[in-house]
Short mmCIF file of C-alpha atoms and ligand atoms in Angstrom, two decimals:
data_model
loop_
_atom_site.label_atom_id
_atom_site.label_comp_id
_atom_site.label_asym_id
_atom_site.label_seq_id
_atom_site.Cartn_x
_atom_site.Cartn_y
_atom_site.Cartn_z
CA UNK A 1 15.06 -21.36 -8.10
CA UNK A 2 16.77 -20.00 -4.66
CA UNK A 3 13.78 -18.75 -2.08
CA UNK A 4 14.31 -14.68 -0.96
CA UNK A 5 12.76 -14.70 2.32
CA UNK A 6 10.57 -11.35 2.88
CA UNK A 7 9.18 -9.72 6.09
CA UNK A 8 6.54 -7.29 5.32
CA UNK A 9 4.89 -4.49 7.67
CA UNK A 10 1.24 -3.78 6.72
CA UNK A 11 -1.72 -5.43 5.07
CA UNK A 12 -3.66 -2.52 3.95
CA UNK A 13 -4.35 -1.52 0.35
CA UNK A 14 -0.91 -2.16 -0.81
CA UNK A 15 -0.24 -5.04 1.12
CA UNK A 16 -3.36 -6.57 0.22
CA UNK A 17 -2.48 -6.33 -3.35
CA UNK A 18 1.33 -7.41 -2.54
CA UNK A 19 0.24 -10.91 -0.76
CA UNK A 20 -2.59 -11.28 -3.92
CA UNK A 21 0.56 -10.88 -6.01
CA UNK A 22 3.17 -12.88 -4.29
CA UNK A 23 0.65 -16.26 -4.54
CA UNK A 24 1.72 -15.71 -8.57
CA UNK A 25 5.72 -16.20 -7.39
CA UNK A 26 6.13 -18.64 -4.98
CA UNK A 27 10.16 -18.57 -4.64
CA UNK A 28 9.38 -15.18 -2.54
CA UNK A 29 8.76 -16.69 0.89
CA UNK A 30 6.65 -13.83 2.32
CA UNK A 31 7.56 -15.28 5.83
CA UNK A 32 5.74 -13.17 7.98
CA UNK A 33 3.25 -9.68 7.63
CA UNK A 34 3.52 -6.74 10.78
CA UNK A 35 -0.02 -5.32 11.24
CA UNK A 36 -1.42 -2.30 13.50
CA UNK A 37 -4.22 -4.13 14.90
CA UNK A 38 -3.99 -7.66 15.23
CA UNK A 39 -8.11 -7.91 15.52
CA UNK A 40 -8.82 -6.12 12.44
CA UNK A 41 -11.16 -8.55 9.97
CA UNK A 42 -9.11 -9.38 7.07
CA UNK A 43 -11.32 -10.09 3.86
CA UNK A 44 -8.44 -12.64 2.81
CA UNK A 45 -6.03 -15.12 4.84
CA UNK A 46 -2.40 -14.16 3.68
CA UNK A 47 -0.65 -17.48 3.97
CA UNK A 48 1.60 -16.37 6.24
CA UNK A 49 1.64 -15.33 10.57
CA UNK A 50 0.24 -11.93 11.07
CA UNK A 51 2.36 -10.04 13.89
CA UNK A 52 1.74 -6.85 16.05
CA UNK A 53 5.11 -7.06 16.62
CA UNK A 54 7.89 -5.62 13.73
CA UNK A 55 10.99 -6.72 15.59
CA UNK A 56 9.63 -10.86 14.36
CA UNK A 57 10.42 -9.43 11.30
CA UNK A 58 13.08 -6.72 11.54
CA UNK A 59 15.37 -8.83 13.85
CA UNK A 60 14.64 -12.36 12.18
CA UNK A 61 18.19 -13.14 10.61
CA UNK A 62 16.66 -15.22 7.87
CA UNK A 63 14.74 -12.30 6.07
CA UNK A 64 16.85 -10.91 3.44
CA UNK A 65 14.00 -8.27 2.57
CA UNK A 66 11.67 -5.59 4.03
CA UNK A 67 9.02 -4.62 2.24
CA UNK A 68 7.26 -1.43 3.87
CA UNK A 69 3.93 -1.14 3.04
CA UNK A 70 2.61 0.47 5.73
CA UNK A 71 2.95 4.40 4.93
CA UNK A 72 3.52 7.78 7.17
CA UNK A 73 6.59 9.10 8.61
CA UNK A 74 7.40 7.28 11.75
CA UNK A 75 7.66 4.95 12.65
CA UNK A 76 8.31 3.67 9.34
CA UNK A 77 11.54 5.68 9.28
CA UNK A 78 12.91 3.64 12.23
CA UNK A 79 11.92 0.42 11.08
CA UNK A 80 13.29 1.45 7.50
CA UNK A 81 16.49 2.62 9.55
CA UNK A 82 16.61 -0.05 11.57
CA UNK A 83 16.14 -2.91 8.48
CA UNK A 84 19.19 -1.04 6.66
CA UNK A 85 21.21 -1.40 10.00
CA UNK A 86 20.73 -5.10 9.77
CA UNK A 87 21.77 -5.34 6.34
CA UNK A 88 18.14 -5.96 5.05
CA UNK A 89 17.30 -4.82 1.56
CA UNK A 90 13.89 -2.72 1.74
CA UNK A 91 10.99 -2.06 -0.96
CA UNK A 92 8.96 0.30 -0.25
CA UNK A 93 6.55 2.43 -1.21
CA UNK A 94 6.64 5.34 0.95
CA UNK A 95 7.21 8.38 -0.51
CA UNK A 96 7.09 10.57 2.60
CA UNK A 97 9.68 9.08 4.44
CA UNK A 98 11.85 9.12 1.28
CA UNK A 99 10.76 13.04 0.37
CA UNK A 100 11.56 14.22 4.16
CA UNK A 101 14.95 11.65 4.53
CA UNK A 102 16.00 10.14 1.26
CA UNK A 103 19.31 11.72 2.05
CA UNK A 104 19.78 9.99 4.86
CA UNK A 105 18.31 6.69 4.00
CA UNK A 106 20.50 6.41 0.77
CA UNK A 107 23.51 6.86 2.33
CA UNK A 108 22.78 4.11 5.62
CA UNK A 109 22.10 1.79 2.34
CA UNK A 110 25.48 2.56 1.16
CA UNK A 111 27.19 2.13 3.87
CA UNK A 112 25.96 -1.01 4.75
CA UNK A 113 25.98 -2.52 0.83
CA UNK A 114 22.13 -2.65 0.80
CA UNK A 115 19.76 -1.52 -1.62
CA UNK A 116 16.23 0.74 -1.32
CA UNK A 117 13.31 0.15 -4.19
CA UNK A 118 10.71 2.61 -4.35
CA UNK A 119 9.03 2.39 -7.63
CA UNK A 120 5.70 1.77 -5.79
CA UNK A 121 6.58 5.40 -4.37
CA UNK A 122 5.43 7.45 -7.38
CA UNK A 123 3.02 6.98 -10.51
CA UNK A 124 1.77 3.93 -8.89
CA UNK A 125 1.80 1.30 -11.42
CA UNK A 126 3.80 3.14 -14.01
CA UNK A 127 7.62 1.99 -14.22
CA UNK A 128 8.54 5.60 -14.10
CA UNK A 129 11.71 5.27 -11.69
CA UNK A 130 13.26 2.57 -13.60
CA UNK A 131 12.52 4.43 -16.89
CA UNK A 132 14.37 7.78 -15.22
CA UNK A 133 16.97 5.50 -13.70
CA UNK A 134 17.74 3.24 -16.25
CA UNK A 135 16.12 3.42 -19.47
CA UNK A 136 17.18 7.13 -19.92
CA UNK A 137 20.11 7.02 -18.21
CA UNK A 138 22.19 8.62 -20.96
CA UNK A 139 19.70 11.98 -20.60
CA UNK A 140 20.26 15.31 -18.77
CA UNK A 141 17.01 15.98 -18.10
CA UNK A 142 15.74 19.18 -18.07
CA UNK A 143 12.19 18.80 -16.64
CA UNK A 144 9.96 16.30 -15.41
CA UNK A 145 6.27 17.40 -15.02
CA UNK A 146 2.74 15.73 -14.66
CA UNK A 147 -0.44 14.48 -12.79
CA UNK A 148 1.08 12.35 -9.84
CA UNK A 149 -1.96 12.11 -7.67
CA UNK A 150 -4.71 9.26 -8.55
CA UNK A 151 -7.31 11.13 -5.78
CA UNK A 152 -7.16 14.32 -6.53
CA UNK A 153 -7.41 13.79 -10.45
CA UNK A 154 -10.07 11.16 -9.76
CA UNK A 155 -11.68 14.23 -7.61
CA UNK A 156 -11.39 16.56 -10.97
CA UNK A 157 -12.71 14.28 -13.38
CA UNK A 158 -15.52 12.92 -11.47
CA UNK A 159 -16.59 16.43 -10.83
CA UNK A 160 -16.46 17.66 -14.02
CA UNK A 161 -17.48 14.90 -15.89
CA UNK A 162 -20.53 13.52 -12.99
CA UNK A 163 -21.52 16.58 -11.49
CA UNK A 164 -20.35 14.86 -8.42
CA UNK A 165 -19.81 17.48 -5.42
CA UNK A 166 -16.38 17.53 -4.23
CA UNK A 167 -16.67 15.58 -0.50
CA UNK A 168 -18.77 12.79 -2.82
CA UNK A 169 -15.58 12.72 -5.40
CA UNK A 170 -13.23 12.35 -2.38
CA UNK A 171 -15.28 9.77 -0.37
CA UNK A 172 -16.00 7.39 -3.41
CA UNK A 173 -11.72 7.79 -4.10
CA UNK A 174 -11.42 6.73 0.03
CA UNK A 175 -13.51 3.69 -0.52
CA UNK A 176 -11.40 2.33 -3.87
CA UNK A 177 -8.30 3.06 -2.09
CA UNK A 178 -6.33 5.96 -4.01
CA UNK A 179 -6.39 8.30 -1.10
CA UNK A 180 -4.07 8.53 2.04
CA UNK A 181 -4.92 7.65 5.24
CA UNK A 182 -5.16 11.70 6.02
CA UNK A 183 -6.78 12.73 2.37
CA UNK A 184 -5.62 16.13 2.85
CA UNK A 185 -2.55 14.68 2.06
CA UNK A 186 -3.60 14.21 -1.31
CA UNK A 187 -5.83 17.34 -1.91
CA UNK A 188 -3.62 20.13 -0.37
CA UNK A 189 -0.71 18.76 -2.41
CA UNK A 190 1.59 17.15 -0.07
CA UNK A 191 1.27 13.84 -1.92
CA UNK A 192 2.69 15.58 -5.22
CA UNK A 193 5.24 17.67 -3.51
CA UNK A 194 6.72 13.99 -1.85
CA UNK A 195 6.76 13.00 -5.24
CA UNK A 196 8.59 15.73 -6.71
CA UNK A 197 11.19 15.65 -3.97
CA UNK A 198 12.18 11.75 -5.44
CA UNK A 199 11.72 12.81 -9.09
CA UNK A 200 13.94 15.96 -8.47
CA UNK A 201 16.92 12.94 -6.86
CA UNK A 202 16.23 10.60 -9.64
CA UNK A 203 16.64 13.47 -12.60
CA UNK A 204 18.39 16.00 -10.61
CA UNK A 205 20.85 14.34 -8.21
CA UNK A 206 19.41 15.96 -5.42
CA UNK A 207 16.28 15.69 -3.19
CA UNK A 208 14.14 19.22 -2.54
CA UNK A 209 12.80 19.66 1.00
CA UNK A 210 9.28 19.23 1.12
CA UNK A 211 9.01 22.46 2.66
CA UNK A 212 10.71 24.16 0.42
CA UNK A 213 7.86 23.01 -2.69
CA UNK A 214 5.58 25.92 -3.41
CA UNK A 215 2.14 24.23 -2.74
CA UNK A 216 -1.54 24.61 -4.09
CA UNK A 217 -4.28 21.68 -3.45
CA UNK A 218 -7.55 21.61 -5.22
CA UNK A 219 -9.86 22.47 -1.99
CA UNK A 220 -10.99 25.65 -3.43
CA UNK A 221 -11.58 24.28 -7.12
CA UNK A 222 -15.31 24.83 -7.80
CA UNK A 223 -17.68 23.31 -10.53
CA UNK A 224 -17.86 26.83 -12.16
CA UNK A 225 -14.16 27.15 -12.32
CA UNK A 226 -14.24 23.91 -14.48
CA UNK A 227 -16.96 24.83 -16.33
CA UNK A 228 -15.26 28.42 -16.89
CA UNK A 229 -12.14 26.63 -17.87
CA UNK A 230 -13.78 24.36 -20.47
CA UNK A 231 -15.55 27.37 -22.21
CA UNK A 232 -11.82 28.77 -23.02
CA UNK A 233 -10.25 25.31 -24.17
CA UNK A 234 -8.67 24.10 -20.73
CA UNK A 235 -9.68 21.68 -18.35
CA UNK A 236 -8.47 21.50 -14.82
CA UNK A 237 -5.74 19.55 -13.22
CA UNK A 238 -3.21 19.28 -10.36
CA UNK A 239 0.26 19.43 -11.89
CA UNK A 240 3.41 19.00 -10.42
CA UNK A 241 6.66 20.41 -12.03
CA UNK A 242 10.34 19.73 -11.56
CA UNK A 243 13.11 21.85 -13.59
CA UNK A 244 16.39 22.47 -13.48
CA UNK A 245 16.48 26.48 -13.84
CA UNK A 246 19.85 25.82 -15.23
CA UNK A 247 19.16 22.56 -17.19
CA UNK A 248 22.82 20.74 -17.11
CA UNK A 249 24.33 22.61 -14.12
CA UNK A 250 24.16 20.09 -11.39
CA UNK A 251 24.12 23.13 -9.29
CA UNK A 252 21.12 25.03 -11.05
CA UNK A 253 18.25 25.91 -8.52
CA UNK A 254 15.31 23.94 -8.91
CA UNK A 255 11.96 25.11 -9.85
CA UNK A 256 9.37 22.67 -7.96
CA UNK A 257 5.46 23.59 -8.22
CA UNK A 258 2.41 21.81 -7.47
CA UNK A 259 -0.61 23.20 -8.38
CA UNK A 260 -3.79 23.19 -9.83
CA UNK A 261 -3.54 24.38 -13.46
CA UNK A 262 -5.55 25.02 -16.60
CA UNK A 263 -4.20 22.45 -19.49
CA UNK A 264 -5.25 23.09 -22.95
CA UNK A 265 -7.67 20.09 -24.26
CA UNK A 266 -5.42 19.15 -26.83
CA UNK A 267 -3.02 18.25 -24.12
CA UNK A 268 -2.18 14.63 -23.43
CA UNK A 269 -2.47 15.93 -19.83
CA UNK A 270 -5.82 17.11 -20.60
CA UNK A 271 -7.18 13.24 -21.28
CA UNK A 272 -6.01 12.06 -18.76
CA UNK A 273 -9.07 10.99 -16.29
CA UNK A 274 -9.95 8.92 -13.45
CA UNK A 275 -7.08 8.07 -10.99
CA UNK A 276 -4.53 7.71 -13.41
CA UNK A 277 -1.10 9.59 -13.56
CA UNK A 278 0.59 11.08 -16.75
CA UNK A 279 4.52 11.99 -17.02
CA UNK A 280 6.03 14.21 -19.02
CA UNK A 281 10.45 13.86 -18.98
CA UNK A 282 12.17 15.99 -20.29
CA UNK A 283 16.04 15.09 -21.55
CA UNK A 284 18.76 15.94 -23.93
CA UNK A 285 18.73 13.16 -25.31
CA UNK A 286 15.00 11.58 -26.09
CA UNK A 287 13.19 14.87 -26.27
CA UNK A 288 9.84 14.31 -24.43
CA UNK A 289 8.46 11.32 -23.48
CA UNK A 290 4.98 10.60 -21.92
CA UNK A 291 3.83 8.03 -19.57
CA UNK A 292 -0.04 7.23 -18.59
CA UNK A 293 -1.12 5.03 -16.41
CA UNK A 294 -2.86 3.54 -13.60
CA UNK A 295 -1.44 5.67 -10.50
CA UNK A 296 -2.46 4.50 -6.99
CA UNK A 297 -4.50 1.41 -6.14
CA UNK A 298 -4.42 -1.70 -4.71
CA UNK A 299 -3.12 -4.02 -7.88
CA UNK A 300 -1.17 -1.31 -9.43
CA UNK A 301 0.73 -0.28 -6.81
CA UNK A 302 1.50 -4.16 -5.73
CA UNK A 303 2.58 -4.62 -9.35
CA UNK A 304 5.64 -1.45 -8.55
CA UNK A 305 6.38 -3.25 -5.52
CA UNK A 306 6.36 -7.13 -6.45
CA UNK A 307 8.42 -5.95 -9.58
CA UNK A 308 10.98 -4.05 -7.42
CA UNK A 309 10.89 -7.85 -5.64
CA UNK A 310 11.22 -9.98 -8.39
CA UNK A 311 14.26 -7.55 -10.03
CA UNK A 312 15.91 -7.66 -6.29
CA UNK A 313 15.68 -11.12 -6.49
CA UNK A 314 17.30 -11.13 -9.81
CA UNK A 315 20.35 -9.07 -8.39
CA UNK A 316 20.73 -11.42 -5.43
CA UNK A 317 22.92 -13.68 -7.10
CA UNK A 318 25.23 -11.24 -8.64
CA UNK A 319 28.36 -10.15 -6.18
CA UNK A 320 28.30 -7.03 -5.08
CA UNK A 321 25.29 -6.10 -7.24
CA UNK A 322 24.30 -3.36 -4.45
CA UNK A 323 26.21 -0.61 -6.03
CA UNK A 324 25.05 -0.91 -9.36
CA UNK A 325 21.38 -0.18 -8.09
CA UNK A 326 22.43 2.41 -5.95
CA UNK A 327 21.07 5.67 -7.49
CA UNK A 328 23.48 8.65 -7.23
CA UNK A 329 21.72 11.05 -5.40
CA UNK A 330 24.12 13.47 -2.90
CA UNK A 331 23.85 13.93 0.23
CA UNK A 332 23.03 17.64 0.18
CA UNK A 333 19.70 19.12 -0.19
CA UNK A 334 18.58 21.37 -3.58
CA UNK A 335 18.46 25.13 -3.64
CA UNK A 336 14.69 25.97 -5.14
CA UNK A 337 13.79 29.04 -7.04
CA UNK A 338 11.75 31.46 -5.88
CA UNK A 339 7.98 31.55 -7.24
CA UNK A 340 7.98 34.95 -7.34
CA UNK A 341 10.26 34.90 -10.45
CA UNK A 342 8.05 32.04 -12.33
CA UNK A 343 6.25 32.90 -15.39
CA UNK A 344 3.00 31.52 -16.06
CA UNK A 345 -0.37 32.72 -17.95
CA UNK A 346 -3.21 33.08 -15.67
CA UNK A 347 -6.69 32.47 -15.57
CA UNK A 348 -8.67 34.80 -13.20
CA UNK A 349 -12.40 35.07 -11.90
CA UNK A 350 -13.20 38.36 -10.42
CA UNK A 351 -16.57 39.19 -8.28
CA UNK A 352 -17.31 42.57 -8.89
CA UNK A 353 -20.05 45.47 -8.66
CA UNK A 354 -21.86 46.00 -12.43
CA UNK A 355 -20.36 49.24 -12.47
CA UNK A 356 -19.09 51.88 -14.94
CA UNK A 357 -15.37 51.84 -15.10
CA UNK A 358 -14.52 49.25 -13.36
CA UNK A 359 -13.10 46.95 -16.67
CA UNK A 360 -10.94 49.94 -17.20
CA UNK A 361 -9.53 50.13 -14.05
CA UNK A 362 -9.09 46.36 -14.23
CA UNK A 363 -7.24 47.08 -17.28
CA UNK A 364 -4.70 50.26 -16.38
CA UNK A 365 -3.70 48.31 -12.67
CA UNK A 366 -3.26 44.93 -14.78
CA UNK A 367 -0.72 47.70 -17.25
CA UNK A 368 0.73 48.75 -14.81
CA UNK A 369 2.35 45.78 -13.48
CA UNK A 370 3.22 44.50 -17.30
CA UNK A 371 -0.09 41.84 -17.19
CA UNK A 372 -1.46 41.92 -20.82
CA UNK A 373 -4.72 40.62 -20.60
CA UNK A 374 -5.21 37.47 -23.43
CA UNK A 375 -9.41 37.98 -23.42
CA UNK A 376 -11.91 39.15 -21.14
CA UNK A 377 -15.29 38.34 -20.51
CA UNK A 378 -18.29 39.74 -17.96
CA UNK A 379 -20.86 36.65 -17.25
CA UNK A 380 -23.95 36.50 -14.67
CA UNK A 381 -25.00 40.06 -13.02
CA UNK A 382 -26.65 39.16 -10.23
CA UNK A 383 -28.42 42.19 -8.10
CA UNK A 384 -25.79 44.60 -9.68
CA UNK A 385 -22.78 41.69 -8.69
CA UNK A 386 -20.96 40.55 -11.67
CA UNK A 387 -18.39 37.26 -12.41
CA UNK A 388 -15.18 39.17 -14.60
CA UNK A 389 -12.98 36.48 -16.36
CA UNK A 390 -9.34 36.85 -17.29
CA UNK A 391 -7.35 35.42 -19.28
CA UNK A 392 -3.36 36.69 -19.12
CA UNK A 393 -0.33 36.16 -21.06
CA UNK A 394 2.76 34.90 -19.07
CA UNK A 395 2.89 37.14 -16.62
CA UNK A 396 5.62 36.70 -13.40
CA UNK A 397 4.26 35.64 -10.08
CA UNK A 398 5.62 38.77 -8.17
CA UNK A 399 3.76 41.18 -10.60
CA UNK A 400 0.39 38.92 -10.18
CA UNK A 401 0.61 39.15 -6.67
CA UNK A 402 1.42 42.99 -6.46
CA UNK A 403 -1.72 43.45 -9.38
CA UNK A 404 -4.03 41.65 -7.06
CA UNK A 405 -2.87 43.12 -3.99
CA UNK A 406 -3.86 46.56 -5.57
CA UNK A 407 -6.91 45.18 -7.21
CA UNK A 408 -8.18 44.09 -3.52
CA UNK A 409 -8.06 47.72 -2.73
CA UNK A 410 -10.70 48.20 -5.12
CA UNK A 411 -14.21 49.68 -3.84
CA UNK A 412 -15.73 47.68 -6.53
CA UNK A 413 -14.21 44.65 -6.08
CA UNK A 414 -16.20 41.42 -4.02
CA UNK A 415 -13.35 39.21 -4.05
CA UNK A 416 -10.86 37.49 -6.34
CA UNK A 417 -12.53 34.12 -6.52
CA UNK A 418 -10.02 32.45 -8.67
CA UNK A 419 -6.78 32.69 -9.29
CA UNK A 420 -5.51 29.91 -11.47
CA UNK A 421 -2.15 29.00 -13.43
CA UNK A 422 -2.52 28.03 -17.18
CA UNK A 423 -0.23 25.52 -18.47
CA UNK A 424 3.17 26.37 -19.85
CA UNK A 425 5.45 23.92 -21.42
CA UNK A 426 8.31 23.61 -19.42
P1 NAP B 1 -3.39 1.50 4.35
O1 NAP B 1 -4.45 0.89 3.52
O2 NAP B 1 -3.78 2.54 5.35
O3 NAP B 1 -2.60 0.32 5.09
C1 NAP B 1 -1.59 0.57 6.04
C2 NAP B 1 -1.20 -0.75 6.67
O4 NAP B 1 -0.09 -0.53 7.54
C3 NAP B 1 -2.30 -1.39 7.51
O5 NAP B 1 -2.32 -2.78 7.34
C4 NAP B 1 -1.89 -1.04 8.94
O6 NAP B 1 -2.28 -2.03 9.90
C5 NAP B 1 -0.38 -1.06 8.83
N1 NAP B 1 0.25 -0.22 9.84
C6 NAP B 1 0.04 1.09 10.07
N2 NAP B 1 0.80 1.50 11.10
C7 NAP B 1 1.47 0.41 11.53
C8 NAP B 1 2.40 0.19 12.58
N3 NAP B 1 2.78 1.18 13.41
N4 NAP B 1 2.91 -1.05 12.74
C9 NAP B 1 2.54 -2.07 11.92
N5 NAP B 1 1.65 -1.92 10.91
C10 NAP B 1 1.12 -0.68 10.72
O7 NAP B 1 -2.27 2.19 3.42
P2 NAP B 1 -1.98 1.90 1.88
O8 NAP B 1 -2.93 2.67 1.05
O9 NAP B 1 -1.84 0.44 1.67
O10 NAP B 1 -0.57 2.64 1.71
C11 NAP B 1 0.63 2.06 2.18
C12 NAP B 1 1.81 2.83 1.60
O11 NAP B 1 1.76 2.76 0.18
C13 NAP B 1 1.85 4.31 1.93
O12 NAP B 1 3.19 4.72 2.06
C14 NAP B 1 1.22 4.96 0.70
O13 NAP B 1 1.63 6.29 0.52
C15 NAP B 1 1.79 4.08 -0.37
N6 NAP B 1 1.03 4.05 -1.61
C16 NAP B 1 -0.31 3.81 -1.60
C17 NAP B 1 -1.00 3.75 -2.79
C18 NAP B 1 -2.48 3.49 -2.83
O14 NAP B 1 -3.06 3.54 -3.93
N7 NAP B 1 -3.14 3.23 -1.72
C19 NAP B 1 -0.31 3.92 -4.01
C20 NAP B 1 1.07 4.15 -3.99
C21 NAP B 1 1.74 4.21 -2.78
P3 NAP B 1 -3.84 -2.34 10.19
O15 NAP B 1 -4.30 -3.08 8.96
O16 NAP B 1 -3.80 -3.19 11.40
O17 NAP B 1 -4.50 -1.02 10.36
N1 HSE B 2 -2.88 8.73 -2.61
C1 HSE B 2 -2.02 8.56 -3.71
C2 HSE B 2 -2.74 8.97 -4.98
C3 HSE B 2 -1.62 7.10 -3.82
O1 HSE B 2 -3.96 9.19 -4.92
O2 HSE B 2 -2.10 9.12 -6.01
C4 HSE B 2 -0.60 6.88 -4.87
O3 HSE B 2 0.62 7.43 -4.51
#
């Protein structure tokens, strides 16, 4: 079998896994790894020279691949950049530098008849890109909506589930490797919203600014929210959502949410614990599909990007096999819908004074801005303080906001602790 000679940069997580991997396939010459810190202690020799130095690998004719394993936004963007240049093929799994330049770095790979593989980038070990790409290829997809962050719903279950306290959640996900180098990353939602951006190319054509995803992380989830949530039927999770507002219109805005949300328990969302990601797509086609599965970690992650390897390798000997994997994604960024227009059911935990009246007025200001109120329920008076739960029908975001905003005028109201989405099918 012909050797594909492969230049990697890092030996973290990932790249620990991807070496591990590699020893199963030995026509993929990994020829030589890029490190940070050439001093670090490695718990495992990779069978290969360990650089400081990327140009070894970057400017070394004979490597035919880069794999980029070693995360952030630069200066992984100018090695990326500079690989393409050289007519390098490059796996990677970096979904920030594909969220923030995928337009950009698709087109440098078209130019110069070279390919980009980022399964690795999203879902972790589930084949979710090639399923998008190629297995439903014949779909318009309308939607594609999840859990796409192993920390974060490794924080959720372990708290629920353990008791454990949030930082202990988050620190025991840091030391098995799901989180980012900068967790908040992962728990203010920047994670998801990279993730959206490349699901919103793959199904949608084009990629969404980062910026321009509304946002929510789980920082201010509580163990009394989940506990509130589970007495109604719904347990808590951070969802991301991509849809077409116009679903077949290559030109319809695009809705694209992350945040945390209350799922019903029957939902196959709803199961899903630990740090694995579930996938919803939505096409024309297929209907609804789901995909679980193991999504961040050391193995699983180096399974996305050895695969992406071992199908490159695969291609290699075909002529001009470049443009068949080259996904078509334009050049120009998506126009996103506004949040204020979004309808969602909501799930609200009011502090309050034990007062007469005050559920009424609750009541008229919720009327008043077309919020019918699903149940209602007064838990916990403290010292004449009382918790007020609400649950809504679908009510749009702009009338929430303005029925809070008046609400926070209230004499009688403490605070609005919670203010939580409930899941709606897309
Ligand atoms: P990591 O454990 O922090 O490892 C990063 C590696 O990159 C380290 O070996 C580091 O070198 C090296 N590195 C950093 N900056 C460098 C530079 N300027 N030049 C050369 N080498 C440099 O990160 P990771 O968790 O493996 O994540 C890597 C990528 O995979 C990221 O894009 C991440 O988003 C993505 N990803 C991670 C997971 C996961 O579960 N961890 C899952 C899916 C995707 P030193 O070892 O010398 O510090
Ligand atoms: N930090 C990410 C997660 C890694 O927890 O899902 C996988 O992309």
């Amino acid at each position: 079998m012909a050797r594909v000679v492969l230049g990697m940069i890092g030996l973290g997580t990932v790249g620990s896994g991807v070496v591990q991997l590699l020893n199963q396939h030995k026509h993929l010459q990994l020829k030589k790894i890029a490190v940070r810190d050439l001093d670090k202690e490695r718990l495992s020799n990779p069978g290969c020279p360990i650089t400081s130095d990327v140009s070894e690998i970057i400017d070394d004719p004979e490597v035919e691949v880069l794999v980029e394993v070693m995360g952030g936004e630069e200066p992984a963007l100018s090695y990326i950049k500079r690989a393409l240049a050289k007519r390098k093929h490059v796996v990677t799994a970096n979904k920030e530098v594909l969220a923030k330049h995928g337009p950009s770095l698709f087109q440098l790979a078209r130019e110069k008849s070279v390919t980009i593989f980022f399964e690795a980038s999203v879902a972790g070990g589930i084949p979710l890109i090639s399923t998008i790409q190629r297995g439903l290829g014949a779909n318009q997809f309308s939607a594609v909506t999840g859990i796409l962050n192993g920390t974060t719903n490794f924080i959720l279950s372990n708290m629920e589930e353990k008791g454990l306290s949030y930082d202990a959640a988050l620190a025991e996900a840091q030391r098995l490797g799901f989180a980012e180098s900068d967790p908040s990353a992962d728990v203010d939602g920047h994670d998801v919203a990279y993730k959206l951006s490349i699901l919103a190319a793959l199904s949608f054509q084009r990629f969404v600014k980062p910026a321009d995803i509304f946002r929510e992380g789980i920082r201010k989830i509580t163990p009394d929210d989940l506990a509130l949530a589970k007495e109604f039927g719904y347990r808590i999770k951070l969802v991301g959502t991509a849809r077409n507002t116009r679903p077949g219109d290559k030109n319809g805005a695009l809705a694209v949410r992350v945040h945390p949300t209350l799922v019903p328990l029957s939902h196959p969302l709803a199961a899903v614990s630990g740090s694995n990601n579930c996938i919803l797509v939505t096409g024309d086609a297929v209907g609804e599909i789901i995909m679980v599965g193991p999504g961040a970690g050391s193995l699983p992650t180096a399974s996305a990007v050895v695969g992406d390897i071992i199908n490159l390798e695969s291609a290699l000997k075909l002529p001009d096999f470049a443009s068949y994997f080259q996904p078509s994604i334009t050049s120009e960024w998506a126009a996103t819908a506004s949040p204020g227009d979004w309808i969602s059911p909501y799930f609200l935990r009011l502090s309050v004074a034990d007062t007469p009246g005050v559920i009424g007025t609750i009541g008229t200001i919720f009327g008043n801005h077309q919020i019918s109120i699903q149940s209602i329920i007064q838990r916990g008076v403290i010292a004449g303080r009382a918790t007020i739960v609400i649950l809504t029908h679908g009510v749009v975001g702009s009338d929430m906001d303005a029925a809070l905003a008046e609400l926070k005028q209230c004499a009688f109201l403490d605070s609005v602790v919670s203010a939580i989405r409930i899941y709606k099918p897309a």
